Coordinates of C-alpha atoms in Angstrom, one line a residue:
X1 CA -69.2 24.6 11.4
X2 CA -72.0 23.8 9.1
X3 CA -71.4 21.6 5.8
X4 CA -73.7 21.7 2.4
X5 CA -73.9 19.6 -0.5
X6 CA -74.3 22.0 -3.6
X7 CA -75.2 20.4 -6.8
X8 CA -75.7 23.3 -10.2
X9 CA -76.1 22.5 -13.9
X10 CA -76.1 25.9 -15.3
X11 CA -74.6 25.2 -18.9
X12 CA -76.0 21.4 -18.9
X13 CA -73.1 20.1 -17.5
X14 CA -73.1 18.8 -14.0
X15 CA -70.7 20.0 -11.1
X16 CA -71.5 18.9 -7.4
X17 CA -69.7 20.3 -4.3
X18 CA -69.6 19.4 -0.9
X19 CA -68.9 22.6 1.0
X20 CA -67.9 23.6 4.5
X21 CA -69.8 26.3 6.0
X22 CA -69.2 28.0 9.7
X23 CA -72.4 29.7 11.4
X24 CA -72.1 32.7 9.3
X25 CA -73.3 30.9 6.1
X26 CA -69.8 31.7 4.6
X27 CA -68.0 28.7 2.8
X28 CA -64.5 27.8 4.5
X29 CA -63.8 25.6 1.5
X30 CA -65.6 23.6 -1.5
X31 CA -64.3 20.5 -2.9
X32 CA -65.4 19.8 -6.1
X33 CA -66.7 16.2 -7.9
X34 CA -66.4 17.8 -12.1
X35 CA -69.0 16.1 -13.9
X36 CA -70.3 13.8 -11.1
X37 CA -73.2 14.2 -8.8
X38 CA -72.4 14.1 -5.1
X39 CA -74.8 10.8 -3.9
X40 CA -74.7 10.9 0.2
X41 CA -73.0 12.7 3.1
X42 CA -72.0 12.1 6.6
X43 CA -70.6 14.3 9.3
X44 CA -69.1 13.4 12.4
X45 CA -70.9 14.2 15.8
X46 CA -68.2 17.3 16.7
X47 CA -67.6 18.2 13.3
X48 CA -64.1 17.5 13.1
X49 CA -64.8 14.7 10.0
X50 CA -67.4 14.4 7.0
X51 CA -67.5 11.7 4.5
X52 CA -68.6 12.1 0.7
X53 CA -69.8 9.5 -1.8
X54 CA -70.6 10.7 -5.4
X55 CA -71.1 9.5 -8.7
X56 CA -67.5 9.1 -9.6
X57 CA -66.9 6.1 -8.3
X58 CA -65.2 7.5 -4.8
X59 CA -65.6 7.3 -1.2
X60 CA -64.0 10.5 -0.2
X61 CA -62.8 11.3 3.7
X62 CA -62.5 15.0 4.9
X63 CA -61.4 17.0 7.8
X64 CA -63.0 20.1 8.6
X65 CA -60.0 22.3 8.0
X66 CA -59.4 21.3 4.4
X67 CA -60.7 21.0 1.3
X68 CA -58.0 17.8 0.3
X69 CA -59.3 15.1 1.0
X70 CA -57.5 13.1 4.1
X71 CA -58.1 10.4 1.7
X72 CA -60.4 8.7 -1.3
X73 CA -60.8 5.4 -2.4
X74 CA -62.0 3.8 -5.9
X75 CA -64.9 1.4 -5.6
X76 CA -65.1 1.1 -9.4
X77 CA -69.1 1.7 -9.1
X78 CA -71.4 4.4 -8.1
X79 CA -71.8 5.1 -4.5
X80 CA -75.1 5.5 -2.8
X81 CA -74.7 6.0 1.0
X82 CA -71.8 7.1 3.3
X83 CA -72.2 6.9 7.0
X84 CA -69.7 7.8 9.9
X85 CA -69.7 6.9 13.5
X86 CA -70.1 9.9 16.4
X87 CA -66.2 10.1 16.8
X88 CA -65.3 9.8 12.7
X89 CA -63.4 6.8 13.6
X90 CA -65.4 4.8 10.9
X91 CA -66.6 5.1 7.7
X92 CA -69.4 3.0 6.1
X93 CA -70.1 2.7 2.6
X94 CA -72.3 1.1 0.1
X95 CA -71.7 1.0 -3.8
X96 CA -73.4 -0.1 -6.6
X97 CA -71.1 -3.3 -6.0
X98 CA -70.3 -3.8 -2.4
X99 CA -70.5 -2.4 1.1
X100 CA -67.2 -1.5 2.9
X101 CA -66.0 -0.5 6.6
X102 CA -63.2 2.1 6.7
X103 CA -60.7 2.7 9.5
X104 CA -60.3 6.5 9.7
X105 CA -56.4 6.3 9.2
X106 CA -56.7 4.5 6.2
X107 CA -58.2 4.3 2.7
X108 CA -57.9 0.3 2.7
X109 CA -61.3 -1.1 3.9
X110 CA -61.3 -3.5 7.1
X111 CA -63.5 -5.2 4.9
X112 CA -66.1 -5.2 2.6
X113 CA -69.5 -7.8 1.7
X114 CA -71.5 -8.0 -1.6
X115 CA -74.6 -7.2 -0.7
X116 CA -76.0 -7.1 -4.1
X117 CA -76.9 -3.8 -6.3
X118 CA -78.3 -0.9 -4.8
X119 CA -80.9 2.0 -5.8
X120 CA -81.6 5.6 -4.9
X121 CA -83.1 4.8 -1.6
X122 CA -80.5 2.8 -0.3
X123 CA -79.9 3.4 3.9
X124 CA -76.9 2.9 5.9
X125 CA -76.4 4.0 9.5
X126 CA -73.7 3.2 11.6
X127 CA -73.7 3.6 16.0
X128 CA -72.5 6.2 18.0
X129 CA -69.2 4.4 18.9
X130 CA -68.9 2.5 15.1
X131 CA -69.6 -1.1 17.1
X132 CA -72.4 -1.5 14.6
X133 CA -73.5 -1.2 11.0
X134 CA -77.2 -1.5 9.7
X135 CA -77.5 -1.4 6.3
X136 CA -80.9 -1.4 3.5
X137 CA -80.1 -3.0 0.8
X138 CA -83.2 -3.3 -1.8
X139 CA -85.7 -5.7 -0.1
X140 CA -83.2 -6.4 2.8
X141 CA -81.7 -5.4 6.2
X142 CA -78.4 -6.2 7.0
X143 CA -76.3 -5.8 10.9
X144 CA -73.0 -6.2 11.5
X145 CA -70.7 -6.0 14.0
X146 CA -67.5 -3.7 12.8
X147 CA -65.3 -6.4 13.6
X148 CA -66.5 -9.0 11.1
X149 CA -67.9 -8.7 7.4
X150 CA -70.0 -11.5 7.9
X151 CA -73.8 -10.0 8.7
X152 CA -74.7 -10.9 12.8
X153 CA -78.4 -11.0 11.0
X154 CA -80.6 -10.7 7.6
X155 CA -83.9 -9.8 7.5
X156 CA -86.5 -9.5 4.6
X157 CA -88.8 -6.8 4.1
X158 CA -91.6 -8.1 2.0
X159 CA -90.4 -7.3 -1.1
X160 CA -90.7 -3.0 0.0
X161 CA -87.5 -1.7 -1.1
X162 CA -85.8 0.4 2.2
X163 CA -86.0 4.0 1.8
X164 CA -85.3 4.9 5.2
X165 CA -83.3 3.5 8.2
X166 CA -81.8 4.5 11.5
X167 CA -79.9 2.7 14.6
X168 CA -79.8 3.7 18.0
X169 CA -76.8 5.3 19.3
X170 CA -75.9 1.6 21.1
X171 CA -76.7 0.1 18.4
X172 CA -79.7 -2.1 19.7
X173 CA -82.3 -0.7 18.0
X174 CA -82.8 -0.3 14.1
X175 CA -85.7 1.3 13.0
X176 CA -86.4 0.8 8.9
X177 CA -89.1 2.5 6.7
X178 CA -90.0 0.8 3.5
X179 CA -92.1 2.0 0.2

């Protein structure tokens, strides 16, 4: 299975998809975000999960099978980056408010920090097995460990904004590109 964002404004209104595609190119399904721009997506390492945050305010969980959502949540502000782990166990996300950690079985976050605002070139990455979160947040990098909302470390970037960022699949390395 292959998945594609699809964003078209061909009347000046905007409708965004994310879409589900196998390995002939053919859609399985579409979900559609009316009037909102689809921000960041995630898949899981089989395939068997994707995550979806868009311009509507909503985190939105999928499974590969179907086009309704396993489940959405509100963060009443624009998302900017969705990440989930290898297995699709869990779900990271960062609004225009907050960053939140997701169980898979449930659209209550296991918690959630205010990180301050975030921008277009926001960066979230989560490890292989969802032990750890990495986060670029404007002129900052945060780290946690999924099993406290509290950062394990903050570091500065020299006022450069993070555009880019990655973490090893064990979660001890985090590489970050600034601009």
């Amino acid at each position: 299975y292959y998945w594609k964002v699809v964003a078209t404004d061909p009347s000046g209104s905007i409708t965004s998809s994310v879409m589900n595609f196998t390995v002939e190119v053919t859609p399985e399904w579409s979900y559609e975000t009316e009037g909102y721009y689809v921000r960041s997506v995630d898949i899981s390492q089989d395939g068997e999960y994707a995550v979806m945050g868009s311009n509507d305010d909503y985190v939105y969980l999928f499974n590969k099978d179907s086009n309704i959502p396993i489940w959405s949540y509100d963060t009443d502000s624009n998302m900017c980056s969705v990440a989930i782990s290898a297995d699709g166990e869990y779900i990271a996300a960062a609004s225009n408010n907050l960053f939140y950690l997701f169980d898979k079985d449930s659209d209550t976050p296991l918690w959630s920090y205010n990180a301050g605002g975030c921008n277009d070139k926001n960066s979230l990455a989560i490890s292989e097995d969802g032990q750890y979160i990495a986060l670029g947040y404007d002129n900052d990098i945060y780290f946690w460990n999924k099993d406290s909302s509290t950062p394990i470390w903050t570091a500065p970037t020299n006022n450069d904004r993070v555009v880019a960022l990655s973490i090893s699949a064990d979660g001890n390395h985090i590489v970050a590109g600034t601009g």
